[in-house]
Coordinates of C-alpha atoms and ligand atoms in Angstrom, one line a residue:
M1 CA 330.1 8.5 182.4
M2 CA 327.9 11.3 183.8
G3 CA 327.2 12.5 180.3
F4 CA 326.1 9.1 179.2
K5 CA 323.7 8.8 182.1
T6 CA 322.2 12.1 181.5
R7 CA 321.7 11.3 177.8
G8 CA 320.1 8.0 178.7
R9 CA 317.8 9.8 181.1
S10 CA 316.7 12.4 178.8
H11 CA 316.0 9.9 176.1
C12 CA 313.7 8.1 178.5
F13 CA 312.0 11.3 179.4
L14 CA 311.3 11.8 175.7
V15 CA 309.8 8.3 175.3
A16 CA 307.8 8.9 178.5
F17 CA 306.6 12.2 177.4
I18 CA 305.4 11.0 174.1
V19 CA 303.5 8.1 175.4
T20 CA 302.3 9.4 178.8
F21 CA 299.5 11.1 177.0
S22 CA 298.3 8.0 175.2
C23 CA 298.6 5.9 178.3
V24 CA 296.4 8.0 180.6
G25 CA 293.3 6.0 179.8
Y26 CA 295.1 2.8 180.5
A27 CA 296.7 4.0 183.7
K28 CA 293.3 5.1 184.9
S29 CA 291.7 1.8 184.3
V30 CA 294.5 0.0 186.1
R31 CA 294.0 2.3 189.1
D32 CA 290.3 1.7 189.1
R33 CA 290.9 -2.0 189.0
T34 CA 293.5 -2.3 191.7
E35 CA 292.3 0.3 194.2
M36 CA 291.5 -1.3 197.4
E37 CA 287.9 -0.4 198.2
W38 CA 288.4 -1.2 201.9
R39 CA 286.0 1.1 203.5
S40 CA 285.6 0.7 207.2
K41 CA 282.5 2.5 208.4
P42 CA 283.3 5.1 211.0
Q43 CA 282.0 3.5 214.1
G44 CA 283.7 0.5 215.5
S45 CA 286.1 -1.9 213.9
C46 CA 285.3 -4.4 211.2
N47 CA 284.8 -8.0 211.8
M48 CA 284.7 -9.2 208.2
Y49 CA 283.3 -12.6 209.2
Q50 CA 280.0 -11.0 210.4
G51 CA 277.6 -10.1 207.7
T52 CA 275.0 -11.2 205.2
W53 CA 274.8 -12.5 201.7
V54 CA 273.6 -10.1 199.1
L55 CA 272.9 -10.5 195.4
D56 CA 275.5 -8.9 193.1
N57 CA 275.4 -9.3 189.3
A58 CA 279.2 -8.8 189.1
Y59 CA 279.5 -12.4 190.5
P60 CA 280.7 -15.1 190.0
L61 CA 284.4 -13.9 189.9
F62 CA 285.2 -16.3 187.1
D63 CA 283.6 -18.5 184.5
S64 CA 284.1 -22.1 185.7
S65 CA 284.1 -23.5 182.1
T66 CA 287.3 -21.6 181.4
C67 CA 289.2 -22.9 184.4
P68 CA 291.2 -25.9 183.4
F69 CA 291.8 -27.1 187.0
I70 CA 288.4 -27.9 188.4
R71 CA 288.0 -31.5 189.5
K72 CA 284.8 -33.4 188.8
E73 CA 283.7 -33.3 192.4
F74 CA 283.3 -29.5 192.3
D75 CA 282.3 -28.6 188.7
C76 CA 278.6 -28.2 189.3
L77 CA 277.7 -26.4 186.1
K78 CA 279.5 -29.0 184.0
Y79 CA 277.5 -31.7 185.7
G80 CA 274.2 -30.0 185.0
R81 CA 273.2 -27.9 188.0
P82 CA 270.2 -26.0 186.5
D83 CA 269.9 -23.1 189.0
H84 CA 272.6 -20.4 188.7
L85 CA 271.5 -18.0 191.4
Y86 CA 273.9 -19.5 193.9
L87 CA 276.8 -18.0 191.8
K88 CA 275.5 -14.4 192.3
Y89 CA 276.0 -13.8 196.0
R90 CA 278.6 -11.6 197.5
W91 CA 279.5 -11.6 201.2
Q92 CA 278.7 -8.2 202.8
P93 CA 280.3 -7.7 206.2
I94 CA 278.2 -5.5 208.5
N95 CA 280.7 -2.8 209.2
C96 CA 282.8 -2.6 206.1
D97 CA 283.0 -3.5 202.4
L98 CA 285.4 -6.1 201.2
P99 CA 287.8 -5.1 198.4
R100 CA 287.3 -6.9 195.2
F101 CA 289.6 -9.9 194.6
D102 CA 292.3 -8.7 192.3
G103 CA 294.2 -11.7 191.0
E104 CA 297.0 -9.6 189.4
E105 CA 297.5 -7.7 192.6
F106 CA 297.5 -11.0 194.5
L107 CA 300.2 -12.4 192.2
K108 CA 302.3 -9.3 192.3
R109 CA 302.3 -9.2 196.1
S110 CA 303.1 -12.9 196.1
K111 CA 306.0 -12.7 193.6
E112 CA 308.4 -15.6 194.1
K113 CA 306.4 -16.8 197.0
K114 CA 305.1 -20.3 197.9
I115 CA 301.6 -20.6 199.2
M116 CA 300.6 -23.9 200.6
F117 CA 297.2 -25.3 201.6
I118 CA 297.5 -28.2 204.0
G119 CA 294.6 -30.4 205.0
D120 CA 291.8 -32.6 203.8
S121 CA 289.5 -32.2 200.8
M122 CA 288.3 -28.9 202.2
S123 CA 291.8 -27.6 201.5
L124 CA 291.5 -29.1 198.0
N125 CA 288.3 -27.2 197.5
H126 CA 289.8 -24.0 198.8
W127 CA 293.0 -24.4 196.7
Q128 CA 291.1 -25.1 193.5
S129 CA 289.1 -21.9 193.9
L130 CA 292.3 -19.9 194.3
I131 CA 294.0 -21.3 191.3
C132 CA 290.9 -20.7 189.2
L133 CA 290.7 -17.1 190.5
L134 CA 294.4 -16.5 189.6
H135 CA 294.0 -18.2 186.3
A136 CA 291.1 -16.0 185.4
A137 CA 293.3 -12.9 186.2
V138 CA 296.2 -14.1 184.0
P139 CA 294.8 -16.6 181.6
K140 CA 297.8 -16.3 179.2
S141 CA 300.4 -16.9 181.8
N142 CA 302.6 -20.0 181.8
I143 CA 300.8 -22.1 184.4
T144 CA 302.4 -25.4 185.2
S145 CA 301.3 -28.1 187.5
Q146 CA 303.3 -30.8 189.3
N147 CA 302.1 -33.6 191.3
N148 CA 303.7 -36.1 193.6
D149 CA 302.4 -38.3 196.4
S150 CA 301.5 -35.7 198.9
V151 CA 301.9 -32.3 197.1
S152 CA 300.2 -30.8 194.1
T153 CA 301.7 -27.5 192.9
V154 CA 300.5 -25.0 190.4
I155 CA 303.0 -22.4 189.4
F156 CA 302.0 -19.1 187.9
Q157 CA 304.8 -18.0 185.7
V158 CA 304.7 -15.4 183.0
I159 CA 307.1 -15.2 180.2
R160 CA 309.4 -12.2 180.3
L161 CA 309.8 -10.4 177.0
Q162 CA 313.6 -10.2 177.1
F163 CA 314.0 -7.5 174.6
I164 CA 311.9 -5.1 176.7
Y165 CA 314.3 -5.6 179.5
L166 CA 317.2 -4.9 177.1
F167 CA 315.5 -1.8 175.9
I168 CA 315.0 -0.3 179.3
F169 CA 318.2 -1.7 180.8
N170 CA 320.2 1.5 180.5
C171 CA 317.4 3.8 181.5
N172 CA 317.2 5.6 184.7
F173 CA 313.9 7.3 185.1
H174 CA 313.8 9.5 188.1
G175 CA 316.4 7.2 189.6
R176 CA 313.8 4.4 189.7
K177 CA 313.9 0.9 188.3
Y178 CA 311.7 0.0 185.5
Y179 CA 309.8 -2.9 186.9
T180 CA 306.7 -0.9 187.6
S181 CA 303.9 -1.5 185.2
H182 CA 303.4 2.1 184.5
I183 CA 306.8 2.6 183.0
E184 CA 306.6 -0.7 181.3
C185 CA 303.4 0.4 179.8
L186 CA 305.1 3.5 178.5
V187 CA 307.9 1.5 176.9
L188 CA 305.6 -1.1 175.5
F189 CA 303.4 1.5 174.1
S190 CA 306.2 3.0 172.1
I191 CA 307.1 -0.4 170.7
F192 CA 303.7 -1.9 169.9
G193 CA 301.1 0.8 170.0
S194 CA 298.0 0.9 172.0
S195 CA 296.4 -2.6 171.5
I196 CA 299.2 -4.6 173.1
C197 CA 299.6 -2.1 175.9
K198 CA 296.0 -2.3 176.8
H199 CA 295.3 -6.0 176.6
T200 CA 298.4 -8.0 177.3
L201 CA 300.7 -5.8 179.3
T202 CA 300.5 -7.4 182.7
S203 CA 300.2 -11.0 181.5
Y204 CA 303.3 -10.7 179.5
I205 CA 305.6 -8.6 181.6
Q206 CA 305.1 -9.8 185.1
D207 CA 307.2 -12.8 186.1
Y208 CA 305.3 -13.9 189.2
G209 CA 306.9 -17.3 189.9
V210 CA 304.1 -17.8 192.4
S211 CA 303.6 -21.4 193.6
V212 CA 300.2 -22.4 195.0
M213 CA 300.5 -25.8 196.6
L214 CA 298.3 -28.3 198.2
F215 CA 299.6 -30.7 200.8
H216 CA 297.2 -33.6 201.5
S217 CA 296.9 -34.4 205.2
L218 CA 293.8 -35.6 206.8
F219 CA 294.7 -34.9 210.5
L220 CA 297.9 -32.7 210.3
V221 CA 299.2 -35.2 212.9
D222 CA 300.5 -38.6 211.7
I223 CA 299.0 -41.9 210.8
E224 CA 301.6 -44.7 210.8
E225 CA 301.4 -48.3 209.8
E226 CA 302.5 -50.5 212.7
D227 CA 302.2 -54.3 213.4
I228 CA 298.8 -53.8 215.2
G229 CA 297.5 -51.7 212.3
R230 CA 297.1 -48.1 211.3
V231 CA 297.8 -45.8 214.3
L232 CA 296.6 -42.2 214.6
K233 CA 299.3 -40.5 216.6
L234 CA 298.0 -37.5 218.4
D235 CA 301.4 -36.3 219.5
S236 CA 303.4 -36.8 216.3
L237 CA 303.7 -34.3 213.4
S238 CA 306.3 -35.2 211.0
S239 CA 305.7 -33.1 207.9
G240 CA 306.5 -29.8 209.5
N241 CA 309.9 -29.5 207.9
I242 CA 308.3 -29.3 204.4
W243 CA 305.6 -26.8 205.6
K244 CA 307.9 -24.3 207.4
D245 CA 309.8 -23.5 204.2
M246 CA 306.6 -21.8 202.8
D247 CA 305.7 -18.2 202.8
V248 CA 302.0 -18.6 203.4
L249 CA 300.4 -21.6 205.1
V250 CA 296.7 -22.3 205.2
F251 CA 295.8 -25.2 207.5
N252 CA 292.6 -27.1 207.9
T253 CA 291.4 -30.3 209.5
W254 CA 288.2 -31.6 210.9
L255 CA 286.2 -33.7 208.3
W256 CA 288.0 -37.0 209.2
W257 CA 288.1 -36.7 213.0
Y258 CA 284.5 -37.8 213.4
R259 CA 284.5 -40.5 210.7
T260 CA 283.7 -44.0 212.0
G261 CA 283.4 -47.5 210.5
I262 CA 284.6 -48.1 207.0
K263 CA 285.4 -44.3 206.6
Q264 CA 287.7 -44.2 209.6
P265 CA 291.2 -44.3 208.2
W266 CA 292.9 -45.6 211.4
D267 CA 292.6 -48.7 213.6
Y268 CA 294.0 -47.3 216.9
V269 CA 294.7 -43.9 218.4
E270 CA 297.8 -43.2 220.3
D271 CA 297.7 -40.5 223.0
G272 CA 301.0 -40.1 224.8
N273 CA 302.3 -43.6 225.2
V274 CA 298.8 -45.2 225.5
I275 CA 297.1 -47.0 222.6
H276 CA 293.3 -46.7 222.6
E277 CA 290.8 -48.5 220.3
D278 CA 288.9 -45.3 220.2
M279 CA 288.3 -42.1 222.1
D280 CA 286.0 -39.1 222.3
R281 CA 286.5 -37.5 218.9
M282 CA 286.2 -34.0 220.1
V283 CA 288.9 -34.7 222.7
A284 CA 291.1 -36.4 220.1
F285 CA 290.6 -33.4 217.8
H286 CA 291.6 -31.0 220.6
K287 CA 294.8 -33.0 221.3
G288 CA 295.8 -33.4 217.7
L289 CA 295.2 -29.7 217.0
T290 CA 297.2 -28.8 220.2
T291 CA 300.2 -30.8 218.8
W292 CA 299.9 -28.7 215.6
A293 CA 299.7 -25.5 217.8
K294 CA 302.9 -26.4 219.7
W295 CA 304.6 -27.0 216.4
V296 CA 303.6 -23.5 215.2
N297 CA 304.9 -22.0 218.5
S298 CA 308.2 -23.8 218.4
D299 CA 309.1 -24.2 214.7
V300 CA 307.4 -21.6 212.5
D301 CA 309.2 -18.3 211.9
T302 CA 306.2 -16.1 211.6
T303 CA 308.3 -13.1 210.6
K304 CA 308.8 -15.0 207.3
T305 CA 305.8 -17.3 207.1
R306 CA 302.2 -16.1 207.4
V307 CA 300.0 -18.8 209.1
F308 CA 296.2 -19.2 208.6
F309 CA 293.8 -21.7 209.9
Q310 CA 290.8 -22.3 207.7
G311 CA 287.9 -22.6 210.2
I312 CA 285.4 -25.4 210.3
S313 CA 283.5 -25.9 207.1
P314 CA 279.9 -26.9 207.7
S315 CA 277.8 -29.5 205.9
H316 CA 274.0 -29.5 205.3
Y317 CA 272.4 -32.8 205.9
N318 CA 270.1 -32.0 208.8
G319 CA 267.3 -29.5 208.0
T320 CA 266.5 -29.1 211.7
N321 CA 269.5 -26.8 211.8
W322 CA 267.9 -24.4 209.3
N323 CA 264.3 -24.7 210.4
E324 CA 263.3 -27.3 207.8
P325 CA 262.9 -30.4 209.9
G326 CA 262.7 -33.6 207.9
V327 CA 265.1 -32.4 205.2
T328 CA 268.1 -34.7 205.0
N329 CA 270.2 -33.2 202.3
C330 CA 270.9 -30.0 200.3
S331 CA 269.3 -31.1 197.0
M332 CA 266.4 -28.7 197.1
E333 CA 268.4 -25.7 198.4
V334 CA 268.7 -22.8 195.9
E335 CA 269.0 -19.8 198.2
P336 CA 271.2 -18.9 201.2
I337 CA 269.8 -18.2 204.6
M338 CA 269.1 -14.5 204.8
G339 CA 270.3 -12.6 207.8
S340 CA 273.6 -13.1 209.7
T341 CA 272.8 -15.9 212.1
Y342 CA 272.5 -19.6 211.6
P343 CA 269.6 -21.2 213.5
G344 CA 271.6 -24.3 214.3
G345 CA 274.4 -22.3 216.0
L346 CA 278.1 -23.0 215.8
P347 CA 279.4 -26.6 215.7
L348 CA 281.3 -27.9 218.7
A349 CA 284.5 -28.2 216.7
W350 CA 284.5 -24.5 216.2
Y351 CA 284.9 -24.0 219.9
V352 CA 287.8 -26.5 219.9
V353 CA 289.5 -24.5 217.1
K354 CA 289.0 -21.2 219.0
D355 CA 290.4 -22.6 222.2
V356 CA 293.5 -24.1 220.6
L357 CA 294.2 -21.0 218.5
S358 CA 293.9 -18.8 221.7
R359 CA 296.9 -20.7 223.1
I360 CA 299.2 -20.0 220.2
T361 CA 301.6 -17.2 221.1
K362 CA 302.6 -16.6 217.4
P363 CA 300.3 -14.7 215.1
V364 CA 297.8 -17.1 213.4
H365 CA 294.9 -15.8 211.5
L366 CA 291.6 -17.7 211.8
L367 CA 289.8 -17.6 208.5
D368 CA 286.5 -17.8 210.4
I369 CA 284.4 -19.0 207.6
T370 CA 282.0 -21.2 209.6
T371 CA 278.9 -19.0 210.0
L372 CA 279.1 -17.4 206.6
S373 CA 279.3 -20.9 205.1
Q374 CA 276.6 -22.3 207.3
L375 CA 274.3 -19.7 205.7
R376 CA 275.1 -21.1 202.2
K377 CA 273.0 -24.3 202.2
D378 CA 272.6 -23.6 198.5
A379 CA 276.3 -23.7 197.6
H380 CA 277.0 -27.5 197.8
P381 CA 277.3 -29.7 194.7
A382 CA 274.4 -31.9 195.9
S383 CA 274.3 -34.5 193.1
Y384 CA 275.7 -32.2 190.4
N385 CA 279.2 -33.7 190.4
G386 CA 281.2 -36.2 188.5
F387 CA 280.4 -39.1 190.8
K388 CA 276.6 -38.4 191.2
G389 CA 276.8 -39.0 194.9
M390 CA 274.9 -36.6 197.2
D391 CA 277.5 -34.2 198.5
C392 CA 276.4 -31.5 200.9
T393 CA 279.9 -31.2 202.5
H394 CA 282.0 -29.7 199.7
W395 CA 281.3 -26.7 197.7
C396 CA 280.7 -25.8 194.0
I397 CA 283.5 -24.0 192.1
A398 CA 282.9 -21.2 191.2
G399 CA 281.1 -20.5 194.4
L400 CA 281.5 -20.2 198.1
P401 CA 285.3 -21.0 198.4
D402 CA 285.9 -17.9 196.2
T403 CA 284.6 -15.9 199.1
W404 CA 287.0 -17.7 201.4
N405 CA 289.8 -16.5 199.1
E406 CA 288.5 -13.0 199.0
L407 CA 288.8 -13.0 202.8
L408 CA 292.3 -14.6 202.6
Y409 CA 293.3 -11.9 200.2
V410 CA 292.1 -9.2 202.6
A411 CA 294.0 -10.8 205.5
L412 CA 297.1 -11.2 203.4
V413 CA 297.3 -7.6 202.1
N414 CA 296.5 -5.9 205.4
Ligands
LIG1 C1 306.6 -22.8 181.1 O1 307.4 -22.9 182.3 C2 308.0 -24.2 182.4 C3 308.7 -24.3 183.7 O2 309.4 -23.1 184.0 C4 309.0 -24.3 181.2 O3 309.6 -25.5 181.2 C5 308.2 -24.2 179.9 O4 309.1 -24.2 178.8 C6 307.4 -22.9 179.9 N1 306.6 -22.8 178.7 C7 306.5 -21.8 177.9 C8 305.5 -21.8 176.8 O5 307.2 -20.8 178.1
LIG2 C1 307.0 -33.9 196.8 O1 307.2 -32.5 196.6 C2 307.6 -31.9 197.8 C3 307.6 -30.4 197.5 O2 308.1 -30.0 196.3 C4 309.0 -32.4 198.1 O3 309.5 -31.8 199.3 C5 308.9 -33.9 198.3 O4 310.2 -34.4 198.6 C6 308.3 -34.6 197.1 N1 308.1 -36.0 197.4 C7 308.4 -36.9 196.6 C8 308.1 -38.3 197.0 O5 308.9 -36.7 195.5
LIG3 C1 269.4 -32.9 213.5 O1 269.7 -31.9 214.5 C2 268.9 -31.9 215.6 C3 269.2 -30.6 216.4 O2 270.6 -30.5 216.6 C4 269.1 -33.2 216.4 O3 268.3 -33.2 217.5 C5 268.8 -34.4 215.5 O4 269.1 -35.6 216.2 C6 269.5 -34.3 214.2 N1 269.1 -35.3 213.3 C7 269.9 -36.2 212.7 C8 269.3 -37.2 211.8 O5 271.1 -36.3 213.0
LIG4 C1 267.6 -35.9 199.3 O1 266.5 -35.2 199.7 C2 265.4 -35.4 198.8 C3 264.2 -34.4 199.2 O2 264.4 -33.9 200.5 C4 265.0 -36.8 198.9 O3 263.9 -37.1 198.0 C5 266.1 -37.7 198.4 O4 265.8 -39.1 198.6 C6 267.4 -37.4 199.2 N1 268.5 -38.0 198.6 C7 269.5 -38.6 199.3 C8 270.5 -39.3 198.5 O5 269.6 -38.5 200.5

């Protein structure tokens, strides 16, 4: 028994020895790529949400024409947006540098995990950016999508090369398992030679099984059909049992709270046991969000599930807010606002979110994307979308939501 083990080990040493030399270049490039360049400047702590937009030719992070998931609402280049400068900006926090988004690293760390975005079309925007970023990292992986009424799921799965596992099964290299990419690189190298090792290693060997899901919910709290009509129930949240099984939750809601007239998807609003025809929307938002906050406090096991709230995403229809009075949409905007403050200040809803989150006793991370997005009046589709309507609410993909995901990535890995 011992003898067999020893023989197995020395055989592996031999393989490792032969190919280590050839693999040095590969290992180095992997290290360069995955190293977290998370440099906090010496003084003070870093607030990654305070900063400025700077031009960086390494952007965008992916070529939108190669992403098979982009919906027509967000695919600005496909629908003829002529200016491309908006793709070239990187968010630069004042006190630190963000690490580069590393899709492989993201998938490795999220192995077998379920990540769910929950909310309105801003969540759809955010989710689509993430699946494009991950797809760009592992274009050859087996990516499957599933849809049902409320949930869209994209699963990143990579085919295992079974015989490689057979080959290394009996090996015991320094008492470690073989599932690290370095050893797999060595083994692969000995079977295939350099080209496969260099180009397709990670995309074939990793079996991520990562699900990136979208749960459509306009208000987080419920709307129910009753005899009187559609009732928005500020105290009722019935989808929580689906949400709390996830490993990462990214919530968002705001866009629909202020809608009136034909765009208002409810007829009455129920607060406690009282039915109102309408109420102050900021008050309603506060109450609805508080119901969600209570659910997080009572029902979410935050030792298992990471909870994020995607802050208020701004729109750009009122030029007064960026010192261009008279401007009523974003169609002429081709550059961000320079500097780190937005002339129009923060929206009221931002204060509501801050207040409600401050009352949650469990750890919830606010992805505080409001100011950095306010500065990006140039990043909306305007009329370059599949329905030709003027849209200064959502964001082009590739584009600003990629930065939201870079920030999500930092928050997840730290
Ligand atoms: C991709 O994954 C799905 C679901 O696991 C599976 O049914 C399908 O056969 C896989 N496709 C390939 C090419 O491996
Ligand atoms: C939709 O998918 C979710 C998550 O996979 C599941 O919990 C739910 O039951 C499904 N709904 C329907 C109507 O199939
Ligand atoms: C634009 O914003 C300014 C300043 O907040 C406000 O006074 C004005 O009424 C707004 N205009 C429109 C059309 O909403
Ligand atoms: C958008 O703004 C431009 C110029 O400011 C104006 O000519 C155009 O009519 C506006 N379009 C819509 C749909 O508001």
